[in-house]
mmCIF file of N, CA, C and O in Angstrom:
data_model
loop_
_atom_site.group_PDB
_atom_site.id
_atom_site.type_symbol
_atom_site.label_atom_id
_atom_site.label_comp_id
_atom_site.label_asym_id
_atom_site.label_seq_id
_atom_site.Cartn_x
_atom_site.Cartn_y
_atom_site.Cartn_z
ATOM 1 N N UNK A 1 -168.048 -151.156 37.206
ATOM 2 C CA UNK A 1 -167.600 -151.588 35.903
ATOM 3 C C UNK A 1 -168.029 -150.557 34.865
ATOM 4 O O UNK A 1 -169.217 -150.265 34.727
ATOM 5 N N UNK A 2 -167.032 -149.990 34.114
ATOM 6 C CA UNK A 2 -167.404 -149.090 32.763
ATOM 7 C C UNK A 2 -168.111 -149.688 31.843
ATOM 8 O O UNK A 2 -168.396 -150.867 32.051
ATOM 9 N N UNK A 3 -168.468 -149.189 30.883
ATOM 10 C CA UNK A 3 -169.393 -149.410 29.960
ATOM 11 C C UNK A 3 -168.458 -149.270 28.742
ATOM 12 O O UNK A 3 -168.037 -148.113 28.727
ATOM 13 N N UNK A 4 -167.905 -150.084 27.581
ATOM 14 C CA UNK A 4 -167.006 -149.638 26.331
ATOM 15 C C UNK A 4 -167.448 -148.333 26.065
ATOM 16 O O UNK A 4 -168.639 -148.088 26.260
ATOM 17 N N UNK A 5 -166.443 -147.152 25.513
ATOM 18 C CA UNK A 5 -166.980 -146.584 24.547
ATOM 19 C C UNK A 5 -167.655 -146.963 23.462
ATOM 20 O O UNK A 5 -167.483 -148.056 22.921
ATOM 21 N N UNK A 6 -168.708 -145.831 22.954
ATOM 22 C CA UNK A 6 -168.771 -146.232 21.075
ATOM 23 C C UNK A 6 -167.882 -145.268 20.711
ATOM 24 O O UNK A 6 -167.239 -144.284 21.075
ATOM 25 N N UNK A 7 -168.148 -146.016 19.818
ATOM 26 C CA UNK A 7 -167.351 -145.514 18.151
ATOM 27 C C UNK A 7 -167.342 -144.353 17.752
ATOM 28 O O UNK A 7 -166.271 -143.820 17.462
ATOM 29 N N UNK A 8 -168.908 -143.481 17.609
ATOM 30 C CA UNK A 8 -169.220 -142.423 17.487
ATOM 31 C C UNK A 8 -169.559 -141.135 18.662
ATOM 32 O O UNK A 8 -170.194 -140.082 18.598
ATOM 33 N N UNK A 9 -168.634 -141.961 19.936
ATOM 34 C CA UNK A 9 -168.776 -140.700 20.971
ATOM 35 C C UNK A 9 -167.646 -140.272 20.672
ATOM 36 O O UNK A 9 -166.630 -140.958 20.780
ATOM 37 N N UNK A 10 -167.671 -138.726 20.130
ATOM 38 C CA UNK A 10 -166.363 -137.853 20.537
ATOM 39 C C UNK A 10 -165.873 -137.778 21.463
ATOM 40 O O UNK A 10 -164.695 -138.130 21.531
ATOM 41 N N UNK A 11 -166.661 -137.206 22.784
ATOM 42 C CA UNK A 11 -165.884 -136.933 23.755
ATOM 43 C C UNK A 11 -164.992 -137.535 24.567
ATOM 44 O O UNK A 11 -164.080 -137.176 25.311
ATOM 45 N N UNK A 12 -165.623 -138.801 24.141
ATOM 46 C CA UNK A 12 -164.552 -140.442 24.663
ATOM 47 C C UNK A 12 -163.685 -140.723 24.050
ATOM 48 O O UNK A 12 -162.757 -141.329 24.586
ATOM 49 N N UNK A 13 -163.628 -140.246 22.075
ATOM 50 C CA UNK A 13 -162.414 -140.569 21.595
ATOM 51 C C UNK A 13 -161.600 -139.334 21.983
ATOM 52 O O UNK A 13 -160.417 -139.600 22.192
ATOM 53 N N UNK A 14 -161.852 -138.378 22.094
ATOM 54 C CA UNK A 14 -160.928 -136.856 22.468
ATOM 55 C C UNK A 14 -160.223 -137.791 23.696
ATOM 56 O O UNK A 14 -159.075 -138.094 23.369
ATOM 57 N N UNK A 15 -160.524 -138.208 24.730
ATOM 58 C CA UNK A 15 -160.320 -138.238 26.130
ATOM 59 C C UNK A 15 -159.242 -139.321 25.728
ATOM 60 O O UNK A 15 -158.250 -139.441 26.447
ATOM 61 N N UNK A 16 -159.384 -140.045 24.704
ATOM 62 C CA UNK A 16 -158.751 -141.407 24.775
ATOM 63 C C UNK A 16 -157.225 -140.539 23.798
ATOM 64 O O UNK A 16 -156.048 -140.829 24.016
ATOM 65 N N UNK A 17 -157.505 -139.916 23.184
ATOM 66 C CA UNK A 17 -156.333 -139.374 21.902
ATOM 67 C C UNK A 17 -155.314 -138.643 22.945
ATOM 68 O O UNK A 17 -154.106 -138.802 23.122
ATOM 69 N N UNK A 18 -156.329 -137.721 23.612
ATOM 70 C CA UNK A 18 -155.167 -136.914 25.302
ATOM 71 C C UNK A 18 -154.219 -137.707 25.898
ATOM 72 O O UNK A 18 -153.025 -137.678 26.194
ATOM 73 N N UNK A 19 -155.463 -138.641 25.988
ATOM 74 C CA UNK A 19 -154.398 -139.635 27.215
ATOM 75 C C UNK A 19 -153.272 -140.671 26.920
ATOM 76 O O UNK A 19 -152.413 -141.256 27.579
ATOM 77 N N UNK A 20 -153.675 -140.624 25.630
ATOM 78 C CA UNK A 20 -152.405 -141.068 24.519
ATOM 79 C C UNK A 20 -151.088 -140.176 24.457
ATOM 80 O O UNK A 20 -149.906 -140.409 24.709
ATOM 81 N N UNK A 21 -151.742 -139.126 24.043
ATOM 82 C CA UNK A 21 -150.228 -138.431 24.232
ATOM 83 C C UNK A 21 -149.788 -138.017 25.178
ATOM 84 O O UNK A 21 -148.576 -137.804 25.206
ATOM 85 N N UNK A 22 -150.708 -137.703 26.476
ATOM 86 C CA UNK A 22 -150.153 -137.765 27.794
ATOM 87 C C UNK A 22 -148.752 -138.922 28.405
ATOM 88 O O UNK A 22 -147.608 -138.804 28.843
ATOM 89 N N UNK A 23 -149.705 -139.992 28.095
ATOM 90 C CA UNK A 23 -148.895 -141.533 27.934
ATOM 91 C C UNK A 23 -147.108 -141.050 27.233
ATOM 92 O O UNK A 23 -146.106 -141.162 27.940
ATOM 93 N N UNK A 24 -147.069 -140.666 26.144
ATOM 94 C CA UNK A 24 -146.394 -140.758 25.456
ATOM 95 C C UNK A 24 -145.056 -139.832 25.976
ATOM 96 O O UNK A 24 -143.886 -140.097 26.249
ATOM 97 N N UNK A 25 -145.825 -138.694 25.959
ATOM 98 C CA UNK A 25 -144.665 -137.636 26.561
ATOM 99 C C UNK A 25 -144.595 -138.174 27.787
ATOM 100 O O UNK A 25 -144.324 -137.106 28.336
ATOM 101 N N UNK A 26 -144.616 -139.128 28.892
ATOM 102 C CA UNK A 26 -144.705 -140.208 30.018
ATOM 103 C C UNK A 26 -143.198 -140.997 29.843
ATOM 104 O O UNK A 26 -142.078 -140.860 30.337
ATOM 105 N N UNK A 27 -143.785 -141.827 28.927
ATOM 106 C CA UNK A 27 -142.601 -142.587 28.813
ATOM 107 C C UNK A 27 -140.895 -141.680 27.600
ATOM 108 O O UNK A 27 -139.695 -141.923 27.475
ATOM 109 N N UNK A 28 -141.601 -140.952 27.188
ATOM 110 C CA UNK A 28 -140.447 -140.096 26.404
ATOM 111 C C UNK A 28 -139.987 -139.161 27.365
ATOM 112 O O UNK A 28 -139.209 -138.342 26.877
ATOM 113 N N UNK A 29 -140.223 -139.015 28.607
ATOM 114 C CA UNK A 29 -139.560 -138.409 29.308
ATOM 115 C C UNK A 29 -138.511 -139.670 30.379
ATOM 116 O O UNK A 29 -137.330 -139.777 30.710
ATOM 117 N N UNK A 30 -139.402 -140.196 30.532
ATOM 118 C CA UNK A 30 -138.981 -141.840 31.136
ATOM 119 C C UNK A 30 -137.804 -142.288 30.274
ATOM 120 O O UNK A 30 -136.876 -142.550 31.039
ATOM 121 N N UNK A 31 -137.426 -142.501 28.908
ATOM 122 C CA UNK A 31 -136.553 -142.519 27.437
ATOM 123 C C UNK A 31 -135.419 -141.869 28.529
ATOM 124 O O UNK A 31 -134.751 -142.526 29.328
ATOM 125 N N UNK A 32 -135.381 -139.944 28.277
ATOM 126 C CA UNK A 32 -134.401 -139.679 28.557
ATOM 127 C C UNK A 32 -134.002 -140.015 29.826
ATOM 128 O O UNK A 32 -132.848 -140.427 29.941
ATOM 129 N N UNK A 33 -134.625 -139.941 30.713
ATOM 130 C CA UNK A 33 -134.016 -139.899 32.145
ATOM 131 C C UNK A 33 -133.378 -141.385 31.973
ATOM 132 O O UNK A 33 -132.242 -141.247 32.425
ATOM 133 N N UNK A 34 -133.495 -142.495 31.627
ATOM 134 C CA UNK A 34 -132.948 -143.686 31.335
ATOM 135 C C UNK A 34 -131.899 -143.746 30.406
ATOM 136 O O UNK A 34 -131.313 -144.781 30.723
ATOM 137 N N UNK A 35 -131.183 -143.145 29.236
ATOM 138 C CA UNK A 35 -130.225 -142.638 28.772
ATOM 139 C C UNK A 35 -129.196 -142.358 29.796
ATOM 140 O O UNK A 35 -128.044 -142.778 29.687
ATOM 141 N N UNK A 36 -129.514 -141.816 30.554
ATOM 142 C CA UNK A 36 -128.211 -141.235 31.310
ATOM 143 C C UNK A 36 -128.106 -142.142 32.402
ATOM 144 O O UNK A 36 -127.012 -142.034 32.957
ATOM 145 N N UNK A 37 -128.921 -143.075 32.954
ATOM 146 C CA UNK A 37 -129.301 -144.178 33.789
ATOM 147 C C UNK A 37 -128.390 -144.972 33.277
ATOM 148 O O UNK A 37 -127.316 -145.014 33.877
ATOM 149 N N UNK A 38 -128.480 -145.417 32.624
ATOM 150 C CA UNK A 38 -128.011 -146.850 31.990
ATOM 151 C C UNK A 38 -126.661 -146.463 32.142
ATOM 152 O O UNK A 38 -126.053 -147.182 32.935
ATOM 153 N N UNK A 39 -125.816 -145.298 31.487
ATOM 154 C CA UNK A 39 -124.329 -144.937 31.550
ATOM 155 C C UNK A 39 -124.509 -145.062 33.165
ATOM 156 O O UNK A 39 -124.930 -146.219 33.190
ATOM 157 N N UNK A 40 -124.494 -144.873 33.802
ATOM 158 C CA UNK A 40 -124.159 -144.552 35.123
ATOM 159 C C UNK A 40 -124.534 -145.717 35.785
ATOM 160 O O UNK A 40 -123.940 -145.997 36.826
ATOM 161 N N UNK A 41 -125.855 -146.809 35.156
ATOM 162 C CA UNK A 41 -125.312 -148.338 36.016
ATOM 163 C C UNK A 41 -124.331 -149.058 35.631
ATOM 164 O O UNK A 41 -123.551 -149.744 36.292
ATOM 165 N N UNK A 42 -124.406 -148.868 34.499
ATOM 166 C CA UNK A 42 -122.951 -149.448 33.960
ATOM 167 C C UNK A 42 -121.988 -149.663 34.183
ATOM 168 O O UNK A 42 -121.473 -150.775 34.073
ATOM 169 N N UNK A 43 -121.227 -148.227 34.728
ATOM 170 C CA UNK A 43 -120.270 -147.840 35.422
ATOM 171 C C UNK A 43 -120.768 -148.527 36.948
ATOM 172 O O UNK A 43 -119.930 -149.068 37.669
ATOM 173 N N UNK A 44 -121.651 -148.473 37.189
ATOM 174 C CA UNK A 44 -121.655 -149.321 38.844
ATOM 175 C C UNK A 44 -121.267 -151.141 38.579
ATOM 176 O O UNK A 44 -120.777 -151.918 39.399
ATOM 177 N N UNK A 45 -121.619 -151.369 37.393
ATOM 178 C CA UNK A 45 -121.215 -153.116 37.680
ATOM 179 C C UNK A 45 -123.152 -153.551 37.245
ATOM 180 O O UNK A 45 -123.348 -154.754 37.415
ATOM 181 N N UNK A 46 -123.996 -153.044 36.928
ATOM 182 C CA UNK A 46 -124.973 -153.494 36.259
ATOM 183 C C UNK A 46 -124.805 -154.032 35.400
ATOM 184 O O UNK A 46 -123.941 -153.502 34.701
ATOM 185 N N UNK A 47 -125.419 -155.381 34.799
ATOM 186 C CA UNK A 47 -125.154 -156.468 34.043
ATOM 187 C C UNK A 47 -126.285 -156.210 32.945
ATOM 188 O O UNK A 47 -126.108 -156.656 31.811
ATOM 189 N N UNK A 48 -127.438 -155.500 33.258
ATOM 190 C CA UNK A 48 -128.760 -155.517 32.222
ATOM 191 C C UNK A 48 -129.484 -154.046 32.880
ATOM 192 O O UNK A 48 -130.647 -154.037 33.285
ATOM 193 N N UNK A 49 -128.637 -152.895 32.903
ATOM 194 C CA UNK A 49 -129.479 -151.973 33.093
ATOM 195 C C UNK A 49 -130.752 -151.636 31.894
ATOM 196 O O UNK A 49 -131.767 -150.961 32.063
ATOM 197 N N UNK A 50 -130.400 -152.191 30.942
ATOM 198 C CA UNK A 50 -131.705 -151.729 30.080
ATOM 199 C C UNK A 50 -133.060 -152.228 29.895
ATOM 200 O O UNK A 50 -133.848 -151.900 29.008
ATOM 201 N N UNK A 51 -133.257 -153.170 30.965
ATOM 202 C CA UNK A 51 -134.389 -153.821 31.548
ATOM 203 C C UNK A 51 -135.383 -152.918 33.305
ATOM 204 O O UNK A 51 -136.304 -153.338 34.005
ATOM 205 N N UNK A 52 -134.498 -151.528 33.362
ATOM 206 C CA UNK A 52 -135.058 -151.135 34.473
ATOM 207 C C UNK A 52 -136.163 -149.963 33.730
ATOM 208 O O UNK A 52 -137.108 -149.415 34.297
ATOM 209 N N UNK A 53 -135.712 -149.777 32.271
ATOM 210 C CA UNK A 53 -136.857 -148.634 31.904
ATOM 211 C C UNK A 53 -137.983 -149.827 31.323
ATOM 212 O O UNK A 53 -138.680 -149.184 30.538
ATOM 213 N N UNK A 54 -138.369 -150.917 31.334
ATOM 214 C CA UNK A 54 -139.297 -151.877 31.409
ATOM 215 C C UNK A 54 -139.827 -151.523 33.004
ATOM 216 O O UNK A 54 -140.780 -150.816 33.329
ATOM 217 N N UNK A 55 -139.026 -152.146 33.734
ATOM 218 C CA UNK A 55 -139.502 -151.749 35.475
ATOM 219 C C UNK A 55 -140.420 -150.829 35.690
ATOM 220 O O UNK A 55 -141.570 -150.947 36.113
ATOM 221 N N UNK A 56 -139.503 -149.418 35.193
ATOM 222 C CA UNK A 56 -139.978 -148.257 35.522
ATOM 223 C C UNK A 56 -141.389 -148.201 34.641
ATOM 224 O O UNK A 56 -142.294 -148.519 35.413
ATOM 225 N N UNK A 57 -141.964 -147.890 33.197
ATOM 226 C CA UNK A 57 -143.098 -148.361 33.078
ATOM 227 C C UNK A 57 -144.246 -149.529 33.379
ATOM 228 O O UNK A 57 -145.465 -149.436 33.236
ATOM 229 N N UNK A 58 -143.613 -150.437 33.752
ATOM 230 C CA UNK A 58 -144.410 -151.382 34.797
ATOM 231 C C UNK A 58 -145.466 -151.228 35.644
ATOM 232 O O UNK A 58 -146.659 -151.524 35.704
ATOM 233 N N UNK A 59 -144.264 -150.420 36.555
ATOM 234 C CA UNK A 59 -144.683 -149.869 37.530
ATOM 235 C C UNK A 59 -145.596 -148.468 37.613
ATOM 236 O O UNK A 59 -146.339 -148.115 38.529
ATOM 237 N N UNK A 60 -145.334 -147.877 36.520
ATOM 238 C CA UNK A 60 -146.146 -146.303 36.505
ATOM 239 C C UNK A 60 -147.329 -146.955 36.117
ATOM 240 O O UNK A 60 -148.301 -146.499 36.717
ATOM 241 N N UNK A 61 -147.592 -147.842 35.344
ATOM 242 C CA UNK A 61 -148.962 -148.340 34.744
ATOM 243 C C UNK A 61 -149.438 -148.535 35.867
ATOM 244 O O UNK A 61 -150.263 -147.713 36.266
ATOM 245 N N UNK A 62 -149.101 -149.597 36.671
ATOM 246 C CA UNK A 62 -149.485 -150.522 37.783
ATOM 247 C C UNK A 62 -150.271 -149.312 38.873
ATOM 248 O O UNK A 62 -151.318 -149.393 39.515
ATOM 249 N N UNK A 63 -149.249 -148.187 38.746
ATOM 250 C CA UNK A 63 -149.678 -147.113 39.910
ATOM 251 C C UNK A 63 -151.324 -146.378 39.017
ATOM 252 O O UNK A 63 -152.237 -145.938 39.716
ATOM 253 N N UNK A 64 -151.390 -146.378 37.930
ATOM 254 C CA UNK A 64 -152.113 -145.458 37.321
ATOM 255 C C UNK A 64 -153.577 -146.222 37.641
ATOM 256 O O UNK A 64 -154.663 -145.727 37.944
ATOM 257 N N UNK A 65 -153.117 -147.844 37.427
ATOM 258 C CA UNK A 65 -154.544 -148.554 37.103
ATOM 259 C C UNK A 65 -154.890 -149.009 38.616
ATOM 260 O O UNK A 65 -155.969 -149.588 38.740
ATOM 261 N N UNK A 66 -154.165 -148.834 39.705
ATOM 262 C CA UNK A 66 -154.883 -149.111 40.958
ATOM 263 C C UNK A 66 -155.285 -148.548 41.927
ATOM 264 O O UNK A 66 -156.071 -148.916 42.800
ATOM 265 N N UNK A 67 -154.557 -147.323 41.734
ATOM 266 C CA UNK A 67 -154.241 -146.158 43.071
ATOM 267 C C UNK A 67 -155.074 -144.992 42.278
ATOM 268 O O UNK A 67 -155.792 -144.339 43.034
ATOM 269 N N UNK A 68 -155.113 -144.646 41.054
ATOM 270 C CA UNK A 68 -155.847 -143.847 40.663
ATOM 271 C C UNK A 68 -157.186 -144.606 40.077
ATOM 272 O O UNK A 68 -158.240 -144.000 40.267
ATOM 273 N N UNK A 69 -157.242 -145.575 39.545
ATOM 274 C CA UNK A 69 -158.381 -146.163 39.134
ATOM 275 C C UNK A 69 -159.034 -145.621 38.108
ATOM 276 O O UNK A 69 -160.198 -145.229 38.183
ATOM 277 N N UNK A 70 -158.234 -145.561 36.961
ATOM 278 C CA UNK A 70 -157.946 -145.075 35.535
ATOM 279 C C UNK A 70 -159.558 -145.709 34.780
ATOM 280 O O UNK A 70 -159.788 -145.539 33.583
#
């Protein structure tokens, strides 16, 4: 079990600000590749493709917090 950060550790808020924008450019890459997803389930007969880029972050979390042990 971790211990919270404080408040006044840098090196924990640095680590936490990275992994933020790591995160970010994550799912903004996840954004586009789902743009062109969605046209193309569409065209297959998908009824709610815009519920699979939910899925797809779901699941990347799910992988991050068990298999890597974030």
């Amino acid at each position: 079990m971790r211990k919270p950060a404080k408040l006044n550790d840098t090196a924990n808020l640095l680590k936490t600000a990275a992994g933020k924008i790591e995160r970010r450019e994550e799912t903004d890459a996840m954004k586009d590749f789902m743009k062109d997803f969605v046209d193309y389930a569409k065209a297959q007969g998908s009824t709610s493709p815009e519920k699979y880029y939910t899925n797809l972050t779901t699941r990347a979390i799910w992988v991050l917090k068990n298999i890597i042990q974030i």
